[in-house]
Coordinates of C-alpha atoms in Angstrom, one line a residue:
X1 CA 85.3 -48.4 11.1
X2 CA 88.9 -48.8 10.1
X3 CA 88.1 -47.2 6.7
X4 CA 86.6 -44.7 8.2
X5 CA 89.2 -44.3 10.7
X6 CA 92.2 -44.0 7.9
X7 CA 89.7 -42.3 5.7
X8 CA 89.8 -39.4 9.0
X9 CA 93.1 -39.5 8.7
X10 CA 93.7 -38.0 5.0
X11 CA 91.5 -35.3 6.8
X12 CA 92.6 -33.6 9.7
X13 CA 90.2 -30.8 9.3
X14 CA 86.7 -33.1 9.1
X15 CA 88.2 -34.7 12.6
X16 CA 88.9 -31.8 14.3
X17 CA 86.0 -30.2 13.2
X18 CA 83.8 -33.6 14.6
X19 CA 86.1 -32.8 17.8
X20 CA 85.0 -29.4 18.0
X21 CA 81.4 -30.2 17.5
X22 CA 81.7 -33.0 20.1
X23 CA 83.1 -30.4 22.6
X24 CA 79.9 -28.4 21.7
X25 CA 77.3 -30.7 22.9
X26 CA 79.5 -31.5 26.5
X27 CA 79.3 -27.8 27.0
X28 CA 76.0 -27.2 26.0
X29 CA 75.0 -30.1 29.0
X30 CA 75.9 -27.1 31.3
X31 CA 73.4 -24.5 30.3
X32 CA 71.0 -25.3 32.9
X33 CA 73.4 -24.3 35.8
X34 CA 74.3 -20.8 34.2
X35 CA 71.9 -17.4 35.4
X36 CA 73.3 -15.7 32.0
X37 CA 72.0 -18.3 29.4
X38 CA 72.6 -16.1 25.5
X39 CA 76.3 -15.5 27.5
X40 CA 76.6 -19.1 28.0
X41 CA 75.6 -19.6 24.7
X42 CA 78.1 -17.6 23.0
X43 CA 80.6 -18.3 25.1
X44 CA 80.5 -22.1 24.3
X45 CA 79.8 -21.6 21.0
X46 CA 83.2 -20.0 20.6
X47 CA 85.3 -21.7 23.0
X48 CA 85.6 -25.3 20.7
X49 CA 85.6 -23.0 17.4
X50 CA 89.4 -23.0 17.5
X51 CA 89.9 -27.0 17.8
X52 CA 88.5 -27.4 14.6
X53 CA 91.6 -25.9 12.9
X54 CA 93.9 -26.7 15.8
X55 CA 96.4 -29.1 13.2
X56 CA 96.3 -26.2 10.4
X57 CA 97.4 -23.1 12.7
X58 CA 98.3 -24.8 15.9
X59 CA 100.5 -21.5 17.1
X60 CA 97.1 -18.9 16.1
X61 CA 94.6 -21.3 17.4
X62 CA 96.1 -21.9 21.0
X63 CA 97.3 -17.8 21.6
X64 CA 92.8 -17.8 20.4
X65 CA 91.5 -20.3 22.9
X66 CA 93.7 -19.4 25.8
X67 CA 92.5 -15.8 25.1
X68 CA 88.7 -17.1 24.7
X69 CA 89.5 -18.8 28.1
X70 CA 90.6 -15.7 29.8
X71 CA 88.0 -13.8 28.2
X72 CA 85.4 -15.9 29.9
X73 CA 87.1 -16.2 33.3
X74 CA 86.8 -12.1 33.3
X75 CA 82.9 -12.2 31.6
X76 CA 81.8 -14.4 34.4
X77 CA 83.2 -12.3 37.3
X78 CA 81.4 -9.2 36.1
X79 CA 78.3 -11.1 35.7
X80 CA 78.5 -12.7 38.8
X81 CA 77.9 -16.2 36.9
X82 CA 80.4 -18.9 38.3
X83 CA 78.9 -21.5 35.9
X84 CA 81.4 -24.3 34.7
X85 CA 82.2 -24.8 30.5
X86 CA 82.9 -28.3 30.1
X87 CA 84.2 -27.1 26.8
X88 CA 87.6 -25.8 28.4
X89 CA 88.9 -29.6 28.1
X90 CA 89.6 -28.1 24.6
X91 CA 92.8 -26.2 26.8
X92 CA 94.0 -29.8 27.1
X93 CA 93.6 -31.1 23.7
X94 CA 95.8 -27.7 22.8
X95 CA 98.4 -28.4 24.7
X96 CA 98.4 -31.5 22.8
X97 CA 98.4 -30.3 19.9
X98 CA 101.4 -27.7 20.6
X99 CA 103.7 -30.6 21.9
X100 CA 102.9 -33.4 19.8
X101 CA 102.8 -31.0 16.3
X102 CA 104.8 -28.0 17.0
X103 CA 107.2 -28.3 19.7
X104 CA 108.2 -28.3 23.3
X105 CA 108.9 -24.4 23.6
X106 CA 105.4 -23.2 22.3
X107 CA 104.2 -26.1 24.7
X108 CA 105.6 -24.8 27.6
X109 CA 104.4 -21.0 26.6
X110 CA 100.9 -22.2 26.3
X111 CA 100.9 -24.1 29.9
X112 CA 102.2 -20.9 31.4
X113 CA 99.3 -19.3 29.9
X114 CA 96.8 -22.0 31.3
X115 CA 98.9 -21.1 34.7
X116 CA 97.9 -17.7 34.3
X117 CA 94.0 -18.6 33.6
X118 CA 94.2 -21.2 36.5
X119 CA 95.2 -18.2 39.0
X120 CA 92.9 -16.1 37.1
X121 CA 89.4 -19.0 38.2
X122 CA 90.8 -19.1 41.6
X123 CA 91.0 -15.4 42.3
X124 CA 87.7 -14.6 40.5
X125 CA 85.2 -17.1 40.7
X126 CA 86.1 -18.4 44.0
X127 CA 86.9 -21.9 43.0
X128 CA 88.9 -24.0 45.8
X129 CA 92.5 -23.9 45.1
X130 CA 93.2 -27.8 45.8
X131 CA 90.9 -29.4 43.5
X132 CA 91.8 -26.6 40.8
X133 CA 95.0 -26.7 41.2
X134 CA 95.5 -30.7 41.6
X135 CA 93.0 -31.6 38.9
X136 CA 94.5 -28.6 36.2
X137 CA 97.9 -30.1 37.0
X138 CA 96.8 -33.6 36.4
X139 CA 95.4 -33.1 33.6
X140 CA 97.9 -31.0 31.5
X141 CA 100.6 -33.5 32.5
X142 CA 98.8 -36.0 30.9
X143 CA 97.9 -34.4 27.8
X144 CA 101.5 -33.7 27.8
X145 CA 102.6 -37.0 28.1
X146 CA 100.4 -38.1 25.7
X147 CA 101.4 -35.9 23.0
X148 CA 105.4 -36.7 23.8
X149 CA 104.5 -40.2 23.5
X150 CA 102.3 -39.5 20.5
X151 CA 104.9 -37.5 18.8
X152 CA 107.9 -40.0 19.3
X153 CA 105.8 -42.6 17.7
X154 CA 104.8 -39.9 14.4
X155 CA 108.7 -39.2 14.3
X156 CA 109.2 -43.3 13.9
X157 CA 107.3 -43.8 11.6
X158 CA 108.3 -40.9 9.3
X159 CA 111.9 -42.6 10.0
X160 CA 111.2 -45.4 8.9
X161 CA 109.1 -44.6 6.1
X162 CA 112.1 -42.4 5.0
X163 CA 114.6 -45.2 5.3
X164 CA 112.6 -47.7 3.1
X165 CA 111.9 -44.9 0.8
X166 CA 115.6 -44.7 0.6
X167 CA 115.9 -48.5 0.3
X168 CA 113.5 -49.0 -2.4
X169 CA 115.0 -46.4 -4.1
X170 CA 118.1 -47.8 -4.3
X171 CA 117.0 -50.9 -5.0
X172 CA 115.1 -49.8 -8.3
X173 CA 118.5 -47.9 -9.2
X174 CA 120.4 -51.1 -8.5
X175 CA 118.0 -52.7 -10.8
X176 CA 117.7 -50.4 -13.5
X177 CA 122.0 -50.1 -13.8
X178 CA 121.9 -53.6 -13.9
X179 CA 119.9 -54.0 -16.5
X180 CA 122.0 -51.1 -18.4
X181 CA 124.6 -53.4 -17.8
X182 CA 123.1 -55.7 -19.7
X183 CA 121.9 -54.2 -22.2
X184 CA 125.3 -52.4 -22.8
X185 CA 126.6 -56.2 -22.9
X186 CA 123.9 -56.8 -25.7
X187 CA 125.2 -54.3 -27.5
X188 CA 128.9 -55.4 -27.4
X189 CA 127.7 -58.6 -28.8
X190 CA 125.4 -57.4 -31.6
X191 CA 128.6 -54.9 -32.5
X192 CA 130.8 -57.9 -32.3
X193 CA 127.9 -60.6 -34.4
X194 CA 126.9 -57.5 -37.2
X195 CA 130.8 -55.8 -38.0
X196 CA 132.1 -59.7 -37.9
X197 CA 129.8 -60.7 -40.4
X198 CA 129.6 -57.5 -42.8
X199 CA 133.1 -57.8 -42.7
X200 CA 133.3 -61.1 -44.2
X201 CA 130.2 -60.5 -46.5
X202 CA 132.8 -58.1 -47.7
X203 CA 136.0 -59.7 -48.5
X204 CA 133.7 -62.5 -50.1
X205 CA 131.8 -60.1 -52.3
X206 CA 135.2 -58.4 -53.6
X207 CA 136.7 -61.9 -54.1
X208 CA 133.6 -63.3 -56.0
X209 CA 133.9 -60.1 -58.0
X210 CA 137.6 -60.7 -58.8
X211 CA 136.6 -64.4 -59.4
X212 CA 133.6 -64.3 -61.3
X213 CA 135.2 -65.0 -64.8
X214 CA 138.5 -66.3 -64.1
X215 CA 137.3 -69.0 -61.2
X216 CA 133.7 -69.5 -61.1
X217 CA 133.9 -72.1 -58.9
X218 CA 135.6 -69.7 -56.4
X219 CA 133.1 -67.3 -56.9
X220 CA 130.1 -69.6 -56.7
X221 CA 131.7 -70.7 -53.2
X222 CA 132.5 -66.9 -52.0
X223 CA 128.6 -66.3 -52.9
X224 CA 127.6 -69.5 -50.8
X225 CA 129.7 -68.2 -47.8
X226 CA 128.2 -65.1 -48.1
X227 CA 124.2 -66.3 -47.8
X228 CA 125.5 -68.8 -45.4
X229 CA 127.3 -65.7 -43.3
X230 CA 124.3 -63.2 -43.9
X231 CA 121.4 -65.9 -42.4
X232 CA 124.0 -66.5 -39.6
X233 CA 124.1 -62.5 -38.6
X234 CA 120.3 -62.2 -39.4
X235 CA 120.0 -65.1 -36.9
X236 CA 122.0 -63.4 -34.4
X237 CA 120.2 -60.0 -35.0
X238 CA 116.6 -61.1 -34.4
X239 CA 117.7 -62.9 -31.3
X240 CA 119.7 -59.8 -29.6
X241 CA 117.0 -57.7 -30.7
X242 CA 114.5 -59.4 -29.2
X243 CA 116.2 -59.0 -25.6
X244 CA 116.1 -55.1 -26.2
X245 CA 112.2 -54.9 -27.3
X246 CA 111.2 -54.2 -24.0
X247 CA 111.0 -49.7 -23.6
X248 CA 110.9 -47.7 -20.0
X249 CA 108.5 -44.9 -20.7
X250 CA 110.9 -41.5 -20.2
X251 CA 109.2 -41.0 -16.6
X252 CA 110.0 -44.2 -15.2
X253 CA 113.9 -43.3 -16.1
X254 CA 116.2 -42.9 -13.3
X255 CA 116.7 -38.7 -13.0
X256 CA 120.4 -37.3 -13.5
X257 CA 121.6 -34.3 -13.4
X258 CA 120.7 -31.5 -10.9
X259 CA 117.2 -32.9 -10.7
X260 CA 118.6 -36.1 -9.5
X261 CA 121.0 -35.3 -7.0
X262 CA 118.4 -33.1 -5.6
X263 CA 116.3 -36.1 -5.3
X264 CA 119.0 -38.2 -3.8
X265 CA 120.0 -35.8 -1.0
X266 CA 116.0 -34.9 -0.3
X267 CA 115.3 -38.4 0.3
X268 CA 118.3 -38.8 2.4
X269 CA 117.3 -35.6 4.5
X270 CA 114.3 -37.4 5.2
X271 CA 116.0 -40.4 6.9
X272 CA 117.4 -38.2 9.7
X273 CA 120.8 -37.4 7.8
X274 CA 121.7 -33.6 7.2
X275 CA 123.1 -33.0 3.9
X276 CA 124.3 -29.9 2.3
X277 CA 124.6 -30.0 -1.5
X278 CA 126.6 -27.6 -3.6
X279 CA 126.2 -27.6 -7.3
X280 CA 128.7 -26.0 -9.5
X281 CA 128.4 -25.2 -13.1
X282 CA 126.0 -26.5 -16.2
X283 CA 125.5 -30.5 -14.6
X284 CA 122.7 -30.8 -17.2
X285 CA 124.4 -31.0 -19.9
X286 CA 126.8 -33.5 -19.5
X287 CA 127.0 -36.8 -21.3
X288 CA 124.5 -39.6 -19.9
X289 CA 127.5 -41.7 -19.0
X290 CA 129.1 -39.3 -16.9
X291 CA 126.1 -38.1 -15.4
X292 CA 124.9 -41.4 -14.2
X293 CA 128.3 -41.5 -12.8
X294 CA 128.4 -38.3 -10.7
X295 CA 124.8 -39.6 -9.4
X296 CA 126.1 -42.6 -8.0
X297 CA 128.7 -41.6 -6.5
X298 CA 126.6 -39.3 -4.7
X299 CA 124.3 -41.9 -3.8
X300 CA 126.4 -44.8 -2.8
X301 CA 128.4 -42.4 -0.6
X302 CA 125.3 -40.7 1.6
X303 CA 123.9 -44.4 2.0
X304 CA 127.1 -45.4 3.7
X305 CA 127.1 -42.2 5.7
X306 CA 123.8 -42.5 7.1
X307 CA 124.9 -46.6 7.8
X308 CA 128.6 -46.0 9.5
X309 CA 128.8 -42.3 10.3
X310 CA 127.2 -42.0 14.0
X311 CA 124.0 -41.3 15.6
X312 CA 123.6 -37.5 14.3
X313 CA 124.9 -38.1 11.3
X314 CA 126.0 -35.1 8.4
X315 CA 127.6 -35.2 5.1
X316 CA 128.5 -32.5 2.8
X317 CA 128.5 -32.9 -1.3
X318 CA 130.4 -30.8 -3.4
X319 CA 129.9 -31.5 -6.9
X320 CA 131.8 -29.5 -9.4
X321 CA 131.8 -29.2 -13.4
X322 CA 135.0 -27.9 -14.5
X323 CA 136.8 -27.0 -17.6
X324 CA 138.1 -31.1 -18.5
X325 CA 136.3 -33.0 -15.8
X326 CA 133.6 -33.2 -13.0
X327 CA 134.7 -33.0 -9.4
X328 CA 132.8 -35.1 -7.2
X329 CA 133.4 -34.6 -3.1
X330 CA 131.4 -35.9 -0.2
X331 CA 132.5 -35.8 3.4
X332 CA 130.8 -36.8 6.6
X333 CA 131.0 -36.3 9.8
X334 CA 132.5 -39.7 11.0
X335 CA 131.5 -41.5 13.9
X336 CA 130.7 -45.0 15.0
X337 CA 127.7 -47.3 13.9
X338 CA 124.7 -47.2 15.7
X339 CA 121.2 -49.0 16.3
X340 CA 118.9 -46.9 14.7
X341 CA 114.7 -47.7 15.1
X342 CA 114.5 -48.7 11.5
X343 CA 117.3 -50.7 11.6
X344 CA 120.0 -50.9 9.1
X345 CA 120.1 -50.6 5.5
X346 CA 121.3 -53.9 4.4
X347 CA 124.2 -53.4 1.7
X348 CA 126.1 -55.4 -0.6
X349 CA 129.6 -54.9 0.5
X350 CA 130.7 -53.7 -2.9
X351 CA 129.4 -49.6 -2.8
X352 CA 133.6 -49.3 -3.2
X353 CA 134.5 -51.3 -4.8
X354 CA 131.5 -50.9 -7.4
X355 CA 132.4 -47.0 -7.3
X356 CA 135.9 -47.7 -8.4
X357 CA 134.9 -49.9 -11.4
X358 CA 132.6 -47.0 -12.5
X359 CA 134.9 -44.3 -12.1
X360 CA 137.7 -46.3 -14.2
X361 CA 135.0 -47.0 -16.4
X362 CA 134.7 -43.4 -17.3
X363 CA 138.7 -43.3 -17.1
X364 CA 138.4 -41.0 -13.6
X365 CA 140.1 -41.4 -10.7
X366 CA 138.7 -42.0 -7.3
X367 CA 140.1 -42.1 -3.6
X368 CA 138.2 -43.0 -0.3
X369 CA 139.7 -43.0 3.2
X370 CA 139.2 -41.7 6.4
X371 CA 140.6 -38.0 7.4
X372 CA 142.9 -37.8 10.6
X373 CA 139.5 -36.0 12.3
X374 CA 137.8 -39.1 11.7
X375 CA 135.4 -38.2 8.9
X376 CA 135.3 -40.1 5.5
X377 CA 135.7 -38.5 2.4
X378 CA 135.1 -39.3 -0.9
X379 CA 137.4 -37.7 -4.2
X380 CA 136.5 -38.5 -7.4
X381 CA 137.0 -37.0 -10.9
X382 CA 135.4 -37.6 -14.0
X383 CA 136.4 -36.9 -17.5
X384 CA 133.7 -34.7 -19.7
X385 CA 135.0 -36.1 -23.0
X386 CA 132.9 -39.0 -24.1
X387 CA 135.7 -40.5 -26.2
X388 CA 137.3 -41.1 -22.5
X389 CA 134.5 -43.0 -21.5
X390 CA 134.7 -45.4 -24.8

């Protein structure tokens, strides 16, 4: 049952169609009572039609049903048939459907509309006004209650989903610049191991040379020194290599550029935090260095917004390519920290601090404060020339 159950859930239209066709056989248990059976018939054929796509046009289908619903208040008092259809619970699960899906607005349109029907069965078909009146109340508020409670719960969990999106996220990009890191350490040190010992190889090689006839003990020692130096660096080649052996297929790459700063700030949208993004200028192109740079500066500065800048929190990015450098802005709109459902995203205490290295790094600058209005904002430039990153 609980495959089937999350199996249902991939597939809204199978379960509202199963709803629909459940609300089918209820009404059909009241064809007995009606003196217009093919009318009957019809009617509660049509009436669950609309639940069935309730989730994929929730607006359409509800204006449908509460016009089928009118439609067969008006039938019945012209044929004199004041038969019940059990299948008008489906006015219920619309409501539903409206607040939980939609929104409180086309919720509240739709139970004036049942108003309207309810007045409509009184006046026409005669039915008493307490028990139609006290049971159509009863059970709209509850449908509505459910679906508030319903809908609260759906908006949690997309939170949190969102927010440990966000945290795995940055995670994986802590991960992957770490092991940059280390591989760009690697590199120092097979730079330092190969031009160390091609240097030698070389003075020894010109002094053997010079030595060969006049000193051959000299040169047969300068020849020794320089197997003994090349085994050393071929030593210390295979075992650096070895540590960089290991390839990230070109999707599994962190994304830069445009692409990834539209990533970033999508992902942060989704935790609740409104961001507005402007991109100036060809970011595409820019050297990988700087790129990374821009991207996380982008990203360390929206994860501290959405941790310290309030309950309805905001932040504007302005990145800018210009004619020597890259401008990088973000601002938020300030505020205290708050308890949020998903609970904080842990941090390391070192976003600035980390920022600052990177920016100098690249030989930028970077400044981060707090404004007079209370919002913090984030300045950084970025050199485009790679020889200032080197």
């Amino acid at each position: 049952m609980r495959r089937f159950s999350l199996w249902l859930r991939g597939k809204p239209l199978v379960a509202d169609s199963m709803l629909a066709f459940g609300l089918l056989l209820l009404d059909m248990t009241g064809l007995a009572d009606s003196d217009e059976k093919v009318v009957y018939l019809v009617i509660g054929g049509l009436l669950p039609l609309p639940v069935a796509f309730r989730r994929a046009y929730p607006r359409a289908m509800a204006a449908l049903l509460l016009l089928f619903a009118i439609t067969t208040t008006l039938v019945n008092h012209l044929l004199g048939d004041h038969s019940i259809h059990p299948a008008l619970l489906a006015l219920g699960i619309m409501l539903y459907t409206l607040v939980a899906y939609v929104g409180r607005v086309e919720g509240l349109l739709l139970a004036l509309g049942l108003a309207v029907d309810s007045a409509l069965s009184v006046t026409l078909l005669d039915q008493p006004v307490l028990s139609t009146v006290a049971f159509g109340a009863l059970f709209y508020a509850l449908c509505w209650t459910l679906a508030e409670f319903n809908g609260a719960r759906h908006a949690y969990d997309a939170e949190v989903a969102a927010r440990l999106a966000v945290a795995d996220y940055d995670r994986e990009r802590r991960t992957h610049e770490a092991v940059a890191l280390e591989r760009t350490r690697i590199a120092r040190e097979l730079h330092d191991v190969v031009a160390h010992a091609v240097s030698v190889i070389i003075v020894q090689a010109d002094g053997a040379g010079y030595a060969l006839r006049r000193d051959p003990d000299a040169a047969e020692q300068a020849v020794h020194t320089i197997a003994s130096t090349g085994r050393e660096a071929l030593r210390e080649l295979r075992r650096t290599v070895a540590l960089l052996r290991t390839e990230h297929a070109p999707d599994q790459l962190p994304q830069h550029g445009t692409a990834g700063l539209a990533r970033v700030v999508e992902m942060m949208r989704g935790t609740g935090l409104a961001v507005e993004l402007e991109l100036t200028g060809e970011l595409d192109t820019i050297a990988p260095e700087v790129s990374l740079g821009v991207h996380r500066i982008v990203q360390e500065s929206l994860t501290n917004t959405l941790r310290h800048a309030g309950a309805h929190p905001k932040a504007w990015v302005r990145v800018q390519r210009r004619v020597t450098d890259v401008l990088v802005e973000v601002t938020d709109s300030g505020g205290v920290p708050v308890t949020v459902p998903a609970g904080p995203i842990r941090g390391s205490g070192l976003g600035l601090v980390g920022m600052r290295e990177r920016v100098a790094v690249l030989g930028g600058t970077l400044s981060a404060g707090r404004r007079h209005d209370g919002a913090w904002h984030v300045l950084a430039t970025i050199p485009l020339s790679i020889e200032s990153v080197e």
